[in-house]
Coordinates of C-alpha atoms and ligand atoms in Angstrom, one line a residue:
M1 CA 152.7 124.2 -10.9
K2 CA 156.2 125.2 -11.1
Q3 CA 157.9 124.2 -14.5
S4 CA 161.3 124.3 -13.4
T5 CA 160.5 120.9 -11.8
Y6 CA 158.0 119.5 -13.9
L7 CA 158.3 116.3 -15.9
S8 CA 157.7 117.9 -19.2
P9 CA 160.3 117.2 -21.7
T10 CA 159.8 119.3 -24.9
L11 CA 161.8 118.1 -28.3
R12 CA 162.6 120.8 -30.9
D13 CA 162.9 118.3 -33.9
I14 CA 159.9 116.2 -35.3
P15 CA 160.5 112.6 -34.0
S16 CA 161.4 110.7 -37.2
D17 CA 159.1 107.7 -36.4
A18 CA 156.0 109.9 -36.0
E19 CA 154.0 110.2 -39.2
V20 CA 150.9 112.0 -38.0
K21 CA 150.8 115.5 -36.3
S22 CA 149.2 114.4 -33.0
H23 CA 152.0 112.0 -32.6
Q24 CA 154.3 114.3 -33.4
L25 CA 153.1 116.9 -31.2
M26 CA 152.1 114.4 -28.1
L27 CA 156.0 113.6 -28.0
R28 CA 157.4 116.9 -28.9
T29 CA 155.2 118.3 -25.9
G30 CA 156.2 115.5 -23.6
L31 CA 152.5 114.4 -23.3
I32 CA 153.5 110.6 -23.7
R33 CA 156.3 108.5 -24.1
Q34 CA 156.5 105.1 -26.0
S35 CA 157.3 102.0 -23.7
T36 CA 157.2 99.6 -26.3
S37 CA 155.5 99.1 -29.5
G38 CA 152.1 100.4 -29.1
V39 CA 152.6 100.9 -25.5
Y40 CA 152.6 104.3 -23.8
S41 CA 153.2 106.4 -20.6
F42 CA 151.3 109.6 -20.2
L43 CA 153.5 112.1 -18.2
P44 CA 152.0 114.5 -16.3
L45 CA 150.7 117.1 -19.0
G46 CA 149.5 114.0 -21.2
L47 CA 147.5 112.5 -18.2
K48 CA 146.1 116.0 -17.1
A49 CA 144.7 116.3 -20.4
L50 CA 143.4 112.6 -20.5
Q51 CA 141.7 113.5 -17.5
K52 CA 139.8 116.3 -19.1
V53 CA 138.6 114.4 -21.5
E54 CA 137.6 111.4 -18.9
G55 CA 136.0 114.4 -17.1
I56 CA 133.7 115.4 -19.5
I57 CA 133.1 111.9 -20.7
R58 CA 132.1 111.1 -16.8
E59 CA 129.9 114.0 -16.2
E60 CA 127.7 113.5 -19.5
M61 CA 127.4 109.9 -19.0
N62 CA 126.2 110.5 -15.3
R63 CA 124.3 113.0 -16.6
S64 CA 122.4 110.6 -18.9
G65 CA 121.8 108.3 -15.8
A66 CA 124.4 105.7 -16.5
Q67 CA 126.2 104.2 -13.2
E68 CA 129.9 103.9 -13.2
L69 CA 132.0 101.0 -12.0
L70 CA 134.7 99.3 -12.2
M71 CA 135.7 95.7 -13.7
P72 CA 139.0 93.7 -13.9
A73 CA 141.1 94.0 -16.6
I74 CA 141.8 90.5 -16.0
Q75 CA 139.1 88.0 -17.4
S76 CA 139.2 84.2 -17.2
A77 CA 139.0 82.1 -20.5
E78 CA 136.0 80.4 -19.1
L79 CA 134.0 83.4 -19.3
W80 CA 135.1 83.7 -22.9
Q81 CA 134.5 80.3 -23.9
E82 CA 131.0 80.6 -22.3
S83 CA 130.2 83.4 -24.8
G84 CA 131.7 81.6 -27.6
R85 CA 134.5 84.4 -28.1
W86 CA 137.7 82.6 -26.8
E87 CA 138.2 81.3 -30.3
A88 CA 136.4 83.8 -32.5
Y89 CA 138.4 86.9 -31.2
G90 CA 141.2 85.8 -32.7
P91 CA 145.2 86.9 -32.2
E92 CA 144.0 90.4 -31.3
L93 CA 143.0 89.1 -27.7
M94 CA 146.1 89.3 -25.2
R95 CA 146.2 85.7 -23.5
L96 CA 148.1 84.8 -20.5
H97 CA 148.1 82.1 -17.7
D98 CA 148.7 81.8 -14.0
R99 CA 151.0 79.7 -11.9
H100 CA 148.4 76.7 -12.1
G101 CA 148.3 76.8 -16.0
R102 CA 144.9 78.5 -16.0
E103 CA 144.1 80.6 -18.9
F104 CA 143.3 84.2 -18.9
A105 CA 142.7 87.3 -21.2
L106 CA 143.5 90.8 -20.6
G107 CA 140.1 92.7 -21.4
P108 CA 139.9 94.0 -25.0
T109 CA 136.1 94.7 -24.0
H110 CA 133.9 93.8 -21.5
E111 CA 130.8 92.2 -22.3
E112 CA 131.2 88.9 -20.9
V113 CA 132.1 90.4 -17.5
I114 CA 129.3 92.7 -17.2
T115 CA 126.7 90.2 -18.5
T116 CA 127.7 87.6 -15.7
L117 CA 127.8 90.4 -13.4
V118 CA 124.4 91.6 -14.2
R119 CA 122.8 87.9 -14.6
D120 CA 124.0 87.4 -11.1
D121 CA 122.8 90.4 -9.5
V122 CA 119.8 91.7 -11.2
R123 CA 116.8 89.5 -11.5
S124 CA 113.3 91.4 -12.0
Y125 CA 112.5 93.7 -14.2
K126 CA 112.1 96.2 -11.5
K127 CA 115.7 97.2 -11.5
L128 CA 115.6 97.5 -15.3
P129 CA 116.6 99.7 -17.3
M130 CA 120.0 100.0 -16.5
T131 CA 122.8 101.4 -18.1
L132 CA 126.9 100.9 -16.5
Y133 CA 130.0 102.2 -17.6
Q134 CA 133.4 102.1 -16.9
I135 CA 136.8 103.9 -17.8
Q136 CA 139.7 101.6 -18.0
N137 CA 142.7 100.3 -20.0
K138 CA 141.9 97.8 -22.8
F139 CA 144.4 95.5 -24.3
R140 CA 144.4 94.5 -28.0
D141 CA 147.2 93.1 -29.5
E142 CA 146.9 95.1 -32.7
R143 CA 148.4 93.8 -36.2
R144 CA 149.6 97.2 -36.8
P145 CA 149.8 99.6 -33.8
R146 CA 150.6 103.1 -35.3
F147 CA 150.0 106.9 -35.0
G148 CA 150.8 106.9 -31.1
V149 CA 147.7 106.7 -29.2
L150 CA 145.3 106.8 -32.0
R151 CA 145.8 103.0 -32.2
S152 CA 147.9 101.4 -29.5
R153 CA 147.9 98.1 -28.0
E154 CA 147.3 99.4 -24.4
F155 CA 144.7 102.2 -24.4
L156 CA 142.2 104.1 -22.4
M157 CA 138.5 103.3 -23.1
K158 CA 135.1 104.0 -21.9
D159 CA 132.8 101.5 -22.1
A160 CA 129.3 101.1 -21.4
Y161 CA 126.5 98.4 -21.4
S162 CA 122.7 98.9 -21.1
F163 CA 120.4 96.4 -20.0
D164 CA 116.5 96.6 -21.1
T165 CA 113.6 94.6 -20.6
S166 CA 112.5 95.2 -24.5
F167 CA 113.6 96.1 -27.7
D168 CA 111.7 99.6 -27.5
G169 CA 113.5 100.1 -24.1
L170 CA 116.7 99.4 -25.9
D171 CA 115.9 102.1 -28.6
E172 CA 115.9 104.6 -25.7
S173 CA 118.7 103.5 -24.1
Y174 CA 120.8 103.8 -27.5
Q175 CA 119.2 107.0 -27.9
K176 CA 120.5 108.3 -24.7
M177 CA 124.2 107.2 -25.2
F178 CA 123.7 108.5 -28.6
D179 CA 122.9 112.1 -27.3
A180 CA 125.3 111.9 -24.6
Y181 CA 128.2 111.0 -27.3
S182 CA 127.1 114.3 -29.2
R183 CA 127.4 116.3 -26.3
I184 CA 130.8 114.6 -25.3
F185 CA 132.4 115.1 -28.7
T186 CA 130.9 118.7 -29.3
R187 CA 132.4 119.9 -25.4
C188 CA 135.9 118.5 -26.8
E189 CA 135.2 120.5 -29.8
L190 CA 135.5 118.0 -32.4
D191 CA 134.3 118.3 -36.1
F192 CA 132.4 115.0 -36.2
R193 CA 129.7 113.1 -37.7
A194 CA 127.7 110.1 -36.6
V195 CA 127.6 107.6 -39.2
V196 CA 125.7 104.3 -39.9
A197 CA 127.9 101.7 -39.7
D198 CA 128.1 97.7 -40.2
S199 CA 127.1 95.6 -37.2
G200 CA 130.1 93.3 -38.0
A201 CA 130.7 90.1 -35.8
M202 CA 129.2 91.5 -32.9
G203 CA 125.7 90.2 -33.8
G204 CA 123.5 93.0 -33.5
K205 CA 121.4 95.4 -35.8
D206 CA 121.6 99.4 -35.4
T207 CA 124.9 100.9 -34.9
H208 CA 126.7 104.2 -35.3
E209 CA 130.3 105.3 -35.3
F210 CA 131.4 108.8 -34.1
M211 CA 134.0 109.9 -36.9
V212 CA 136.5 113.0 -36.0
L213 CA 137.0 114.1 -39.9
S214 CA 140.5 114.1 -40.5
D215 CA 142.7 113.0 -43.6
I216 CA 144.6 110.6 -41.3
G217 CA 141.2 108.8 -40.9
E218 CA 141.0 105.0 -41.5
D219 CA 137.5 104.8 -42.4
T220 CA 135.6 106.5 -45.2
I221 CA 132.9 108.3 -44.5
A222 CA 130.2 108.7 -47.4
Y223 CA 128.0 111.8 -46.8
S224 CA 125.4 114.0 -48.7
D225 CA 126.3 117.4 -49.6
E226 CA 122.6 118.2 -48.8
S227 CA 121.3 116.4 -46.1
D228 CA 122.6 114.9 -43.0
F229 CA 123.2 111.7 -44.5
A230 CA 126.5 110.0 -43.3
A231 CA 127.6 106.1 -43.4
N232 CA 130.6 104.4 -43.4
I233 CA 131.2 103.4 -47.1
E234 CA 131.4 99.5 -45.9
I235 CA 127.4 99.8 -45.6
A236 CA 126.2 102.8 -47.6
S237 CA 123.5 101.5 -49.9
V238 CA 123.7 102.6 -53.9
A239 CA 120.6 104.0 -55.0
V240 CA 121.4 104.6 -58.7
N241 CA 118.5 104.0 -61.2
Y242 CA 120.8 102.4 -64.1
K243 CA 119.4 102.6 -67.7
K244 CA 119.6 99.8 -70.1
S245 CA 122.0 100.8 -72.9
D246 CA 120.5 100.9 -76.3
E247 CA 123.2 99.6 -78.2
P248 CA 122.2 96.8 -80.5
M249 CA 123.8 93.3 -79.0
K250 CA 127.3 92.6 -81.2
E251 CA 128.6 89.3 -81.8
L252 CA 130.8 87.5 -78.8
E253 CA 134.4 87.6 -79.5
E254 CA 137.4 86.1 -77.7
K255 CA 140.5 88.0 -77.9
E256 CA 144.1 87.3 -76.6
T257 CA 145.2 89.4 -74.1
H258 CA 148.6 88.2 -73.3
N259 CA 149.4 89.1 -69.6
Q260 CA 146.8 91.9 -69.2
K261 CA 144.9 91.1 -65.8
S262 CA 143.6 94.3 -64.1
I263 CA 140.6 95.8 -65.3
E264 CA 143.1 98.8 -66.1
E265 CA 145.5 97.0 -68.3
V266 CA 142.7 95.3 -70.1
S267 CA 140.5 98.1 -70.9
S268 CA 143.4 100.2 -72.3
F269 CA 144.5 97.0 -74.2
L270 CA 141.3 96.5 -75.8
N271 CA 140.3 99.9 -75.7
V272 CA 137.3 99.8 -74.1
D273 CA 135.7 102.0 -71.0
A274 CA 136.4 100.4 -67.6
S275 CA 132.5 100.7 -67.1
K276 CA 132.1 98.7 -69.9
C277 CA 134.2 96.1 -68.5
I278 CA 132.7 93.0 -66.0
K279 CA 134.9 92.7 -62.9
S280 CA 135.0 88.9 -62.1
L281 CA 135.7 88.0 -58.5
L282 CA 135.7 84.4 -57.0
F283 CA 135.1 84.5 -53.4
I284 CA 134.9 81.6 -50.9
V285 CA 131.6 82.3 -48.8
D286 CA 131.3 79.8 -45.8
N287 CA 133.3 77.4 -47.8
D288 CA 131.5 77.5 -50.9
P289 CA 132.6 79.3 -54.1
V290 CA 130.7 82.3 -55.3
L291 CA 131.4 84.3 -58.3
V292 CA 130.7 88.1 -57.5
L293 CA 130.3 90.5 -60.7
V294 CA 130.6 94.3 -60.5
R295 CA 131.2 96.8 -63.4
G296 CA 134.8 97.5 -64.1
D297 CA 134.7 101.2 -62.6
H298 CA 132.9 99.8 -59.3
E299 CA 134.3 98.3 -56.3
V300 CA 133.5 95.0 -54.8
N301 CA 132.0 95.4 -51.2
D302 CA 132.5 92.1 -49.2
V303 CA 130.3 93.6 -46.1
K304 CA 127.3 93.6 -48.6
I305 CA 128.3 90.2 -50.2
K306 CA 128.2 88.8 -46.3
H307 CA 124.7 90.4 -45.8
A308 CA 123.1 89.7 -49.4
L309 CA 124.0 86.0 -48.6
D310 CA 123.6 86.1 -45.0
A311 CA 127.0 84.5 -44.4
Q312 CA 129.8 84.4 -41.6
I313 CA 132.9 84.2 -43.4
V314 CA 133.8 86.0 -46.8
E315 CA 137.2 85.9 -48.2
M316 CA 138.7 86.4 -51.4
A317 CA 139.6 83.0 -53.1
T318 CA 143.0 81.6 -53.2
E319 CA 144.9 81.1 -56.8
E320 CA 144.5 77.2 -55.9
D321 CA 140.8 78.0 -55.5
T322 CA 140.3 79.8 -58.6
K323 CA 142.1 77.1 -60.6
Q324 CA 139.7 74.4 -59.2
W325 CA 136.9 76.2 -59.9
M326 CA 137.5 78.6 -62.9
K327 CA 140.3 76.6 -64.5
T328 CA 142.2 79.8 -64.7
V329 CA 144.3 82.4 -62.7
P330 CA 142.6 85.5 -61.3
G331 CA 142.5 88.2 -64.0
Y332 CA 141.0 85.9 -66.7
V333 CA 138.1 85.0 -64.8
G334 CA 134.7 85.5 -66.4
P335 CA 130.9 84.7 -65.9
L336 CA 130.6 82.4 -69.1
S337 CA 130.3 78.8 -68.9
V338 CA 130.8 78.5 -65.0
S339 CA 130.4 75.3 -63.3
D340 CA 127.1 74.4 -61.6
D341 CA 128.8 74.3 -58.3
V342 CA 129.6 77.9 -58.3
K343 CA 127.1 80.6 -57.6
V344 CA 126.9 83.8 -59.8
I345 CA 125.8 87.0 -58.1
A346 CA 126.1 90.4 -59.7
D347 CA 125.7 94.1 -58.8
H348 CA 122.7 95.7 -60.2
A349 CA 125.0 97.8 -62.4
V350 CA 126.0 94.6 -64.4
K351 CA 122.5 93.9 -65.7
Y352 CA 122.5 97.1 -67.6
I353 CA 125.7 96.6 -69.2
A354 CA 125.9 96.0 -73.1
N355 CA 128.5 94.6 -75.4
A356 CA 131.0 94.0 -72.4
V357 CA 134.4 92.8 -71.7
C358 CA 135.0 89.9 -69.3
G359 CA 137.7 87.3 -68.6
A360 CA 137.1 84.0 -70.8
N361 CA 138.2 81.4 -68.1
K362 CA 141.0 80.7 -70.2
D363 CA 144.7 81.9 -69.2
H364 CA 145.4 85.2 -71.6
T365 CA 141.9 85.5 -72.8
H366 CA 139.1 87.7 -72.5
Y367 CA 135.8 87.9 -74.2
M368 CA 134.4 91.2 -76.1
N369 CA 130.8 91.8 -76.8
V370 CA 129.4 89.9 -73.8
N371 CA 125.7 90.7 -72.8
P372 CA 124.1 89.6 -69.7
E373 CA 121.4 86.9 -70.2
R374 CA 122.3 86.3 -73.7
D375 CA 125.9 85.1 -72.9
F376 CA 125.6 84.4 -69.3
K377 CA 123.2 83.5 -66.1
V378 CA 123.3 85.8 -62.9
D379 CA 121.6 83.7 -59.8
E380 CA 120.6 86.9 -58.1
Y381 CA 121.3 90.7 -58.4
Y382 CA 122.0 92.8 -55.4
D383 CA 123.7 96.0 -54.3
L384 CA 127.3 94.5 -54.1
R385 CA 129.4 97.7 -54.8
N386 CA 131.1 100.5 -52.8
I387 CA 129.1 103.7 -53.0
Q388 CA 131.3 106.4 -54.7
E389 CA 131.6 110.0 -55.1
G390 CA 128.9 111.5 -57.2
D391 CA 126.6 108.9 -56.6
P392 CA 123.1 110.0 -55.6
S393 CA 122.7 110.1 -51.7
P394 CA 120.7 107.0 -50.6
D395 CA 118.1 109.3 -48.6
G396 CA 117.3 111.0 -52.0
K397 CA 118.8 114.3 -51.2
G398 CA 122.0 115.4 -52.6
T399 CA 125.1 114.1 -54.1
I400 CA 127.7 111.5 -52.4
R401 CA 131.1 113.0 -51.1
F402 CA 134.0 111.2 -49.0
K403 CA 135.8 112.1 -46.1
E404 CA 138.1 110.3 -44.1
G405 CA 137.5 109.7 -40.3
I406 CA 138.9 108.6 -37.1
E407 CA 136.3 106.4 -35.2
V408 CA 136.1 107.7 -31.5
G409 CA 133.4 106.3 -30.6
H410 CA 131.1 103.3 -31.5
V411 CA 127.3 102.7 -30.0
F412 CA 125.9 99.1 -30.9
K413 CA 122.7 97.6 -30.3
L414 CA 123.4 93.9 -29.0
G415 CA 120.1 92.4 -28.6
T416 CA 120.2 88.9 -26.9
R417 CA 123.6 88.1 -28.4
Y418 CA 125.5 87.7 -24.9
S419 CA 122.2 87.5 -22.6
E420 CA 121.0 84.4 -24.2
A421 CA 124.6 82.8 -24.5
M422 CA 125.1 83.4 -20.9
N423 CA 121.9 83.2 -19.6
A424 CA 121.3 86.8 -18.6
S425 CA 117.6 86.8 -18.1
F426 CA 114.9 88.6 -15.6
L427 CA 111.2 87.8 -14.5
D428 CA 109.1 90.2 -16.2
D429 CA 105.6 91.7 -14.5
Q430 CA 103.8 88.3 -15.2
G431 CA 106.8 86.4 -13.8
K432 CA 108.0 84.9 -17.1
T433 CA 111.5 84.5 -17.7
K434 CA 113.1 86.5 -20.5
P435 CA 116.7 87.3 -22.0
M436 CA 117.8 90.8 -21.2
I437 CA 118.1 93.3 -24.2
M438 CA 121.3 94.9 -24.3
G439 CA 123.3 97.7 -26.0
C440 CA 127.1 98.6 -25.8
Y441 CA 128.8 101.7 -25.9
G442 CA 132.4 102.5 -26.4
I443 CA 134.8 105.8 -26.5
G444 CA 138.5 105.7 -27.2
V445 CA 139.7 108.0 -24.4
S446 CA 143.2 108.0 -25.2
R447 CA 142.4 108.0 -29.0
T448 CA 139.9 110.9 -28.3
L449 CA 142.6 113.0 -27.1
A450 CA 144.9 112.4 -29.8
A451 CA 142.1 113.3 -32.2
V452 CA 141.6 116.7 -30.4
I453 CA 145.2 117.7 -31.2
E454 CA 145.0 116.2 -34.9
Q455 CA 142.3 118.8 -35.3
H456 CA 143.7 121.6 -32.7
H457 CA 147.1 122.6 -34.1
D458 CA 149.1 125.1 -35.8
E459 CA 152.7 125.2 -37.1
N460 CA 154.0 126.2 -33.6
G461 CA 152.1 123.4 -31.5
I462 CA 149.0 122.6 -30.0
V463 CA 146.1 125.1 -29.7
W464 CA 144.1 123.5 -27.0
P465 CA 140.3 123.6 -26.8
A466 CA 139.8 125.2 -23.4
S467 CA 137.8 122.2 -22.1
V468 CA 140.6 119.7 -22.6
A469 CA 143.4 122.2 -22.0
P470 CA 145.9 120.5 -19.2
F471 CA 146.5 124.0 -18.0
D472 CA 144.3 127.0 -18.2
V473 CA 147.3 129.6 -18.1
H474 CA 150.8 129.7 -19.0
L475 CA 152.3 132.1 -16.6
I476 CA 155.9 133.6 -17.8
P477 CA 158.2 136.1 -16.3
V478 CA 160.5 137.3 -19.0
N479 CA 163.3 137.3 -16.7
I480 CA 163.0 135.6 -13.3
K481 CA 166.1 137.0 -12.1
Q482 CA 164.6 140.8 -12.0
E483 CA 163.1 141.3 -8.6
D484 CA 159.7 143.1 -9.6
Q485 CA 159.0 140.2 -12.4
R486 CA 159.4 137.8 -9.9
S487 CA 157.4 139.2 -7.2
L488 CA 154.7 140.1 -9.3
A489 CA 154.5 136.3 -11.0
D490 CA 154.7 134.9 -7.6
E491 CA 151.8 137.0 -6.6
L492 CA 149.8 136.3 -9.7
Y493 CA 150.5 132.4 -9.3
T494 CA 149.1 132.7 -6.1
D495 CA 145.8 134.8 -7.1
L496 CA 144.9 132.4 -10.2
Q497 CA 145.3 129.2 -8.0
N498 CA 143.2 130.4 -5.4
E499 CA 140.6 131.4 -7.8
R500 CA 140.6 127.4 -9.0
L501 CA 142.5 128.3 -12.5
E502 CA 145.2 125.8 -13.3
V503 CA 148.3 127.4 -13.6
L504 CA 151.9 126.3 -15.1
Y505 CA 154.4 128.9 -14.0
D506 CA 157.6 129.2 -16.1
D507 CA 160.2 130.0 -13.0
R508 CA 163.1 128.6 -15.3
A509 CA 165.8 130.8 -15.8
E510 CA 165.8 130.2 -19.6
R511 CA 166.2 133.0 -22.2
P512 CA 162.6 134.5 -23.3
G513 CA 162.6 132.8 -26.7
V514 CA 163.0 129.4 -25.5
K515 CA 160.1 130.0 -22.8
F516 CA 157.8 131.2 -25.5
K517 CA 158.7 128.8 -28.0
D518 CA 157.9 126.0 -25.5
S519 CA 154.8 127.9 -24.6
D520 CA 153.4 127.8 -28.3
L521 CA 154.1 124.4 -28.4
F522 CA 152.1 123.3 -25.2
G523 CA 149.3 125.8 -26.5
F524 CA 147.6 126.4 -23.2
P525 CA 144.5 129.0 -23.9
V526 CA 146.0 131.9 -22.1
R527 CA 149.9 133.1 -21.9
I528 CA 150.3 135.7 -19.2
T529 CA 153.6 137.5 -19.7
V530 CA 155.1 139.2 -16.8
G531 CA 157.8 141.8 -18.5
K532 CA 158.9 145.3 -18.4
K533 CA 155.6 147.0 -16.8
A534 CA 155.9 144.6 -14.1
A535 CA 156.4 147.5 -11.4
E536 CA 153.5 149.1 -12.7
G537 CA 151.4 146.1 -12.3
I538 CA 150.6 145.7 -16.1
V539 CA 151.1 142.4 -17.5
E540 CA 150.5 141.4 -21.3
L541 CA 147.8 138.7 -21.9
K542 CA 148.2 136.5 -25.3
L543 CA 145.6 134.2 -26.5
R544 CA 146.7 131.0 -28.0
K545 CA 143.9 130.6 -30.5
T546 CA 143.9 134.0 -32.2
G547 CA 147.3 135.4 -31.2
E548 CA 145.4 138.4 -29.8
V549 CA 147.7 140.1 -27.4
I550 CA 146.1 142.7 -24.5
E551 CA 147.7 144.7 -21.6
V552 CA 145.9 144.1 -18.4
H553 CA 146.4 145.4 -15.0
K554 CA 146.7 142.9 -12.4
D555 CA 143.6 143.9 -10.7
E556 CA 141.5 143.0 -13.7
L557 CA 143.3 140.1 -14.8
I558 CA 141.3 137.3 -12.9
Q559 CA 138.4 138.5 -14.5
T560 CA 139.6 138.8 -17.8
V561 CA 141.3 135.3 -18.1
K562 CA 138.3 133.6 -16.9
Q563 CA 136.6 134.5 -20.2
Y564 CA 138.9 132.3 -22.2
V565 CA 139.3 129.4 -20.0
S566 CA 136.8 126.5 -19.1
N567 CA 134.5 126.7 -16.1
Ligands
LIG1 P1 138.9 99.9 -34.8 O1 138.1 99.6 -36.0 O2 139.7 101.4 -34.9 O3 139.8 98.9 -34.5 P2 137.1 99.2 -33.0 O4 135.8 99.0 -34.0 O5 137.8 97.5 -32.8 O6 138.0 100.2 -33.6 P3 135.4 99.3 -30.8 O7 135.4 97.9 -30.2 O8 134.1 99.6 -30.9 O9 136.5 99.8 -31.7 O10 135.9 100.1 -29.4 C1 135.5 101.1 -28.9 C2 136.4 102.5 -29.2 O11 137.8 102.0 -28.7 C3 136.6 102.8 -30.7 O12 135.2 103.5 -31.1 C4 137.9 103.5 -30.6 O13 137.8 105.0 -30.3 C5 138.7 103.0 -29.6 N1 139.7 102.1 -30.1 C6 139.7 100.9 -30.4 N2 140.8 100.2 -30.8 C7 141.6 101.0 -30.3 C8 143.2 100.9 -30.4 N3 143.8 100.1 -30.6 N4 143.4 102.2 -29.8 C9 143.1 103.5 -29.6 N5 141.4 103.4 -29.2 C10 141.0 102.1 -29.7
LIG2 MG1 139.8 97.3 -33.8

């Protein structure tokens, strides 16, 4: 490709609206351009890189035995009503209607379409197991599109769906996808972890998220410093052996706390450690009030509340709810003399606290020297708090540390959630009708590309892993107007391409400084500079990753270049 007419607009300055490195670099190197909020065009260079990621995904999916198909982006509302998600999916679903007023959605995911497809065309156990996948644009009206294509409203996803005759079969299909994902992200040279995650509203059981480690990640991963344990903090279970304090119980005391509401304020006002405070938070769980207690130095985890109470919806109570049930405002809520209509649940740590501080259910008032059982009752103790750095790892090996992660992939056991709702069944070897057992597996293709850049760059630009680089080689004659340089560069351009190497040929009559700056920004694995020694057939080869420079004679060039590019 000749650069003089290539659509690759580079920017010298950092675009002010781009907060993270990958977004800045994707704009500066002309990989993408925003069309409207959260919606992007991929320019030729960006598309080439995206297609590299796609190629890796396709190869590994095919290798795992999955079959590629292509489903429509436009999906009818009836399909979503059948699965019960037309309402449940909420405002993220992009809805539209046709000229007859019929309702549709732009697909954010394809469980409904694939389930009906397989339902109608697969009847017998003999055809199963089967895993189908596609690579296609998805649409989600994200509340906060940000960081460029890391969280956009239209994005490229690989989504796969497995259909099995048994749960054991599902375990196998799941493992195959898990292994394929590990190979895909390894080939993209990403530093990632597969972490156990929450199965959320999808209604399945096992699920792993593939997280690329990065400070800008929106999820927090709790991992062990000694084992391979890694889980999203949403679900990591806490395995602390708390010890009962041997402090003698003191007499309950009421204290006026004038506007001191948060644990921080109260603990410094009363001069007690946060770990000796009880944080009391009112939640509305499936319409019922539930008072949740955790230690002051701990954080409540609402996913755990949901699982503990086997609930659908867990929401923080409003000020109004709090007034109604606790007779005070948030900040002074506590577990003493609570109405029988309010269920009280507590994190295990609360049981072991002695002479604690908590709200008195009276404005501007707290209690001191509160003791569980003596002063208040708890209906049930559960694990209800977030794991913290320094906690023991739940697998018994090592200590928990935190890292931020970008979710690039997700594997999920659906079970019969969709096959039952949408009647996707098969006849087993006894001729009996059974629901298919499903799994679903997503990779954000465009997000993965951004994550690669997030992990592979330096102050001068992108430093592509060879496997994802849009071009293998940047070929740069220092001065295109010098006949010997031009003719050697032309010759090499042809030779390299004949060897199926991908070359961007900077045939512009620009100053060398400009060309080299752009070249560093683009960051292809190998740069070939044709300069003063052109007449002798000698060029300079520079590796973007290490900065290493070597002189090579044109006869050895192809062989040398091939060592540094993806084959
Ligand atoms: P997130 O929690 O980041 O919103 P999700 O749980 O909604 O992700 P899935 O429904 O599992 O994501 O979709 C599969 C994959 O698609 C994700 O792992 C992610 O890589 C990608 N993805 C999801 N939403 C977006 C988005 N708005 N922009 C780019 N990629 C996305
Ligand atoms: Mg999402």
